[in-house]
PDB file of C-alpha atoms in Angstrom:
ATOM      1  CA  UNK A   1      77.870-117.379 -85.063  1.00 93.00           C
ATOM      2  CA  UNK A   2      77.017-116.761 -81.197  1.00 97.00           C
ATOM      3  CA  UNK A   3      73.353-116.187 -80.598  1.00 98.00           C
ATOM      4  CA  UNK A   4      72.566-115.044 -77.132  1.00 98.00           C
ATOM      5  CA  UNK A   5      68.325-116.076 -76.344  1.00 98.00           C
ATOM      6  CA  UNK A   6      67.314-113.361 -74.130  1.00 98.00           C
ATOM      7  CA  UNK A   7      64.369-114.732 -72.066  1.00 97.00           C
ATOM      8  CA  UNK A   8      65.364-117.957 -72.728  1.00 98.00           C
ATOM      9  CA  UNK A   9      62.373-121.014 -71.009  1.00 97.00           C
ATOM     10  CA  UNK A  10      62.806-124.468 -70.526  1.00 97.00           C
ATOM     11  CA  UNK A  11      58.856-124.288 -71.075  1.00 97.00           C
ATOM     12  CA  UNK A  12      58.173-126.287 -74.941  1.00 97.00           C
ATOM     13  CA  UNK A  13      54.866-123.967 -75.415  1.00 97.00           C
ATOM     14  CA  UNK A  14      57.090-121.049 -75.290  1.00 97.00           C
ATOM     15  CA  UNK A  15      58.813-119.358 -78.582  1.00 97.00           C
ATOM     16  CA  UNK A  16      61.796-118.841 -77.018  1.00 98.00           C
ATOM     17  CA  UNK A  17      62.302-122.646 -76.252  1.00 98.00           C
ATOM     18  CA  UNK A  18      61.239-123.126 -79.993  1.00 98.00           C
ATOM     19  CA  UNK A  19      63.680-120.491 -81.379  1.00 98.00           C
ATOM     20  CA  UNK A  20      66.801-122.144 -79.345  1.00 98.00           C
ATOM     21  CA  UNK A  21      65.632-125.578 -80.745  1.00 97.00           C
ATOM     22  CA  UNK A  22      65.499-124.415 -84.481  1.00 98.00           C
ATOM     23  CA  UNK A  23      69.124-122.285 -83.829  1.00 98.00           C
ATOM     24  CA  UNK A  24      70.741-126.026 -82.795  1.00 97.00           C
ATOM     25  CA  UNK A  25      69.053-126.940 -85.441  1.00 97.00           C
ATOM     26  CA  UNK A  26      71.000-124.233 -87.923  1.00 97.00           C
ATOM     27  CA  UNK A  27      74.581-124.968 -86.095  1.00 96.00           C
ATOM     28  CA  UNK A  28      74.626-121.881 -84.145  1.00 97.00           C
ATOM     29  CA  UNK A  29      76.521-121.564 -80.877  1.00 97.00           C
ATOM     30  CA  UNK A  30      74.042-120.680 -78.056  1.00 98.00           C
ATOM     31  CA  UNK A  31      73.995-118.623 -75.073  1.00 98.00           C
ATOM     32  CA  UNK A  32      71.014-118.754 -72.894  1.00 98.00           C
ATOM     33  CA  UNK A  33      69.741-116.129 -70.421  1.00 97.00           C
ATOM     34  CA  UNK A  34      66.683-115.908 -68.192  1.00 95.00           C
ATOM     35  CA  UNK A  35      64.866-115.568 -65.094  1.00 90.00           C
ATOM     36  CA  UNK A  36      65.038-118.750 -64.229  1.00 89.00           C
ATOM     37  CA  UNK A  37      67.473-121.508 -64.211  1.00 88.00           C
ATOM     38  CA  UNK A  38      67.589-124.963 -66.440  1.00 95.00           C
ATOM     39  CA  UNK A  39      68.807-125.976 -69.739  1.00 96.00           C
ATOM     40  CA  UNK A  40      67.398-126.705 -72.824  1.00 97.00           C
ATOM     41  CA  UNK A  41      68.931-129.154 -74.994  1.00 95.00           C
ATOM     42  CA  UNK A  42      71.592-129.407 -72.567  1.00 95.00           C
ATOM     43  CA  UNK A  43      72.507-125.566 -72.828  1.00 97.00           C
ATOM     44  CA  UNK A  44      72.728-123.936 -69.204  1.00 97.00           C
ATOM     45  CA  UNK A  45      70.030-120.823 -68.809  1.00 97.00           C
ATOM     46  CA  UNK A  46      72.377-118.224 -67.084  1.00 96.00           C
ATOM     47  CA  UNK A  47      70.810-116.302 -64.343  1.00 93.00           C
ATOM     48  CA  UNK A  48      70.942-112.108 -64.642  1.00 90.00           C
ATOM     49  CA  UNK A  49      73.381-110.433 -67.103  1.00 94.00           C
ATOM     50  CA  UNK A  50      76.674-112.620 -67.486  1.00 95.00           C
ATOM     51  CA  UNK A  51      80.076-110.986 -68.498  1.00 94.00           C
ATOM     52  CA  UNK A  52      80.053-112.826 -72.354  1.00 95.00           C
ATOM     53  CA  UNK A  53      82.123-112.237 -75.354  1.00 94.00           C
ATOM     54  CA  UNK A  54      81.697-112.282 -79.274  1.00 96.00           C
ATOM     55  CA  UNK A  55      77.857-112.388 -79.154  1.00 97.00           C
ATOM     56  CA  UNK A  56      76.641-111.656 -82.563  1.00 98.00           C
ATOM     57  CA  UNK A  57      73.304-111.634 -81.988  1.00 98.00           C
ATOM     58  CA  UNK A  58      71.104-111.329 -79.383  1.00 98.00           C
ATOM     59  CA  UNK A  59      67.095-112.719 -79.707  1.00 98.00           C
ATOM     60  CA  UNK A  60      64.971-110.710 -77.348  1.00 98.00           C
ATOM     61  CA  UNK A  61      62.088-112.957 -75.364  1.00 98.00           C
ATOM     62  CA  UNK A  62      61.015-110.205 -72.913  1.00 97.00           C
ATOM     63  CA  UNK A  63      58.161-107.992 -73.338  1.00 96.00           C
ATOM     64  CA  UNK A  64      59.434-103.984 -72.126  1.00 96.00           C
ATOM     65  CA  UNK A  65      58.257-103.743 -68.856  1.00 95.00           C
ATOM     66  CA  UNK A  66      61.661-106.242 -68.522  1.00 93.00           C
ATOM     67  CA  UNK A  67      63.990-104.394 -70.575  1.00 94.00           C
ATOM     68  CA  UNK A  68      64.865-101.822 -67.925  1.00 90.00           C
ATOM     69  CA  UNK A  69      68.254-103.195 -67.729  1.00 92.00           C
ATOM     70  CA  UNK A  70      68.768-104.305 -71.422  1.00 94.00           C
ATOM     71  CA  UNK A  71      70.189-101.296 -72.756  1.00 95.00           C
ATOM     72  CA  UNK A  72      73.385-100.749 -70.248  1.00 96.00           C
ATOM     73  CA  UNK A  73      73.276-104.726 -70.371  1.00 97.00           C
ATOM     74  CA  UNK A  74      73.594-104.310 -74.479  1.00 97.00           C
ATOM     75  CA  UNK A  75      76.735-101.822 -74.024  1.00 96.00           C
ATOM     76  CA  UNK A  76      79.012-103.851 -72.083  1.00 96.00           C
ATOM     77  CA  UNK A  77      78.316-107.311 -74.665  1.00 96.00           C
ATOM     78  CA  UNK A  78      78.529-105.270 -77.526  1.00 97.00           C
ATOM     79  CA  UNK A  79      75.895-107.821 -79.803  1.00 98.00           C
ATOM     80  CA  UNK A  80      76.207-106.961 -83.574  1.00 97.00           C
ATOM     81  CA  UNK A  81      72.375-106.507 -83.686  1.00 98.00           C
ATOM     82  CA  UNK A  82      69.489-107.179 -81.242  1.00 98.00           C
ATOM     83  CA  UNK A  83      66.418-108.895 -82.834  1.00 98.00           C
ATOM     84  CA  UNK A  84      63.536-107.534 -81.596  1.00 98.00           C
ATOM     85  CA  UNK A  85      61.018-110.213 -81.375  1.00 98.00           C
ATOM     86  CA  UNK A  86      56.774-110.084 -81.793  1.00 98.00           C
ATOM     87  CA  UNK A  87      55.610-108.561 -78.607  1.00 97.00           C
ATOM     88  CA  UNK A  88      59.140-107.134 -77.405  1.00 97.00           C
ATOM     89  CA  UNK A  89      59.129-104.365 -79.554  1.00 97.00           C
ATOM     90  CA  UNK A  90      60.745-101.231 -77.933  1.00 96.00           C
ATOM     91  CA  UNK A  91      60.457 -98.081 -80.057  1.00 95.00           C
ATOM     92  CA  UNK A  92      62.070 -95.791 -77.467  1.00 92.00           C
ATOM     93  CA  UNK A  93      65.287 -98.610 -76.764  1.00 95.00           C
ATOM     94  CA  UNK A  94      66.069 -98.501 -80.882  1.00 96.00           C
ATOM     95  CA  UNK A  95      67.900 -95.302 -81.159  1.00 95.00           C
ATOM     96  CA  UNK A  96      69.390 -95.812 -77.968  1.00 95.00           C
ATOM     97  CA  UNK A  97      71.156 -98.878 -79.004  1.00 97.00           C
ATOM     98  CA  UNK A  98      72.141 -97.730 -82.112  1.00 97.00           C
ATOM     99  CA  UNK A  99      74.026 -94.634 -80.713  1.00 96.00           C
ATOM    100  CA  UNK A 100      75.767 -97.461 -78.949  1.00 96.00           C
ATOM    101  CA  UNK A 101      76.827 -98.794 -82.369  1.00 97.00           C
ATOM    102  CA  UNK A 102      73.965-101.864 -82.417  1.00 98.00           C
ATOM    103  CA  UNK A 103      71.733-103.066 -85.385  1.00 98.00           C
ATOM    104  CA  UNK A 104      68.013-103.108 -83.940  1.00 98.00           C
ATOM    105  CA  UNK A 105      65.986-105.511 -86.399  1.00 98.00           C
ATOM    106  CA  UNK A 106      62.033-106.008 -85.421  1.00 98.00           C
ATOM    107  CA  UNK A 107      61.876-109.470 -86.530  1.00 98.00           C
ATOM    108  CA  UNK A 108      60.853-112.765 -85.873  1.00 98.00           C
ATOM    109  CA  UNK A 109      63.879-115.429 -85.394  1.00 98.00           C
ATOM    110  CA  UNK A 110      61.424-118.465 -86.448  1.00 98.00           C
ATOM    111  CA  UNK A 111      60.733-117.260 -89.409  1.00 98.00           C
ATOM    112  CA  UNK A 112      64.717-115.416 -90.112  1.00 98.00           C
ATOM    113  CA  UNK A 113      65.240-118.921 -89.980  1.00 98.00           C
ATOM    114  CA  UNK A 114      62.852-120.868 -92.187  1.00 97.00           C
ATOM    115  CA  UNK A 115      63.532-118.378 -94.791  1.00 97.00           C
ATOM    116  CA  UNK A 116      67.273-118.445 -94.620  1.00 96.00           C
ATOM    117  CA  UNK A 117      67.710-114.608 -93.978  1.00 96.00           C
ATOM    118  CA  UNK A 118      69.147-115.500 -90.206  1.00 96.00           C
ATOM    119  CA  UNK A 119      72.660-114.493 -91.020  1.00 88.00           C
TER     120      UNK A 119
END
């Protein structure tokens, strides 16, 4: 499965650097995308909103004040669900998205995958 990391940091401390760790860890193909550049694990961080295909999921690490472009961003991708992570929660986004045909899950990726309910 492609998992796009939304807000994806080369910073340890952060939990998006901790979720992309623990999704090599579970085999899963990774895209990463943030505001600044580096890699993680050897895995590029793209700059902006790259043209990408088959992304199943995508992991949100971006609080709203920086999901102003998300939604139109979300449309062209087409993600099977976006995974709305502790402290990006987006009430108003949610219905939104799912008129565009996209699962909205408030969740926490850590813990979808210590549990085994990822997938």
């Amino acid at each position: 499965m492609k998992v796009m990391v939304y807000g994806a940091s080369t910073n340890p401390e952060r939990y998006a650097y901790k979720a992309t760790e623990l999704l090599l860890a579970h085999r899963h193909e990774l895209v990463l995308v943030g505001n600044k550049t580096g890699e993680v694990s050897g895995i590029p961080i793209q700059h902006g909103h790259p043209e990408l295909a088959d992304v199943d999921t995508m992991t949100l690490y971006v609080g709203p004040q920086n999901q102003g472009e998300l939604l139109e961003y979300a449309r062209r991708i087409k993600p099977r669900r976006i995974i709305f992570n502790p402290g990006t929660e987006n009430p108003e986004l949610y219905t939104e998205l799912e008129k565009a045909g996209i699962q909205v899950e408030e969740a926490c990726t850590l813990v979808l995958l210590h549990t085994g309910q990822f997938d």
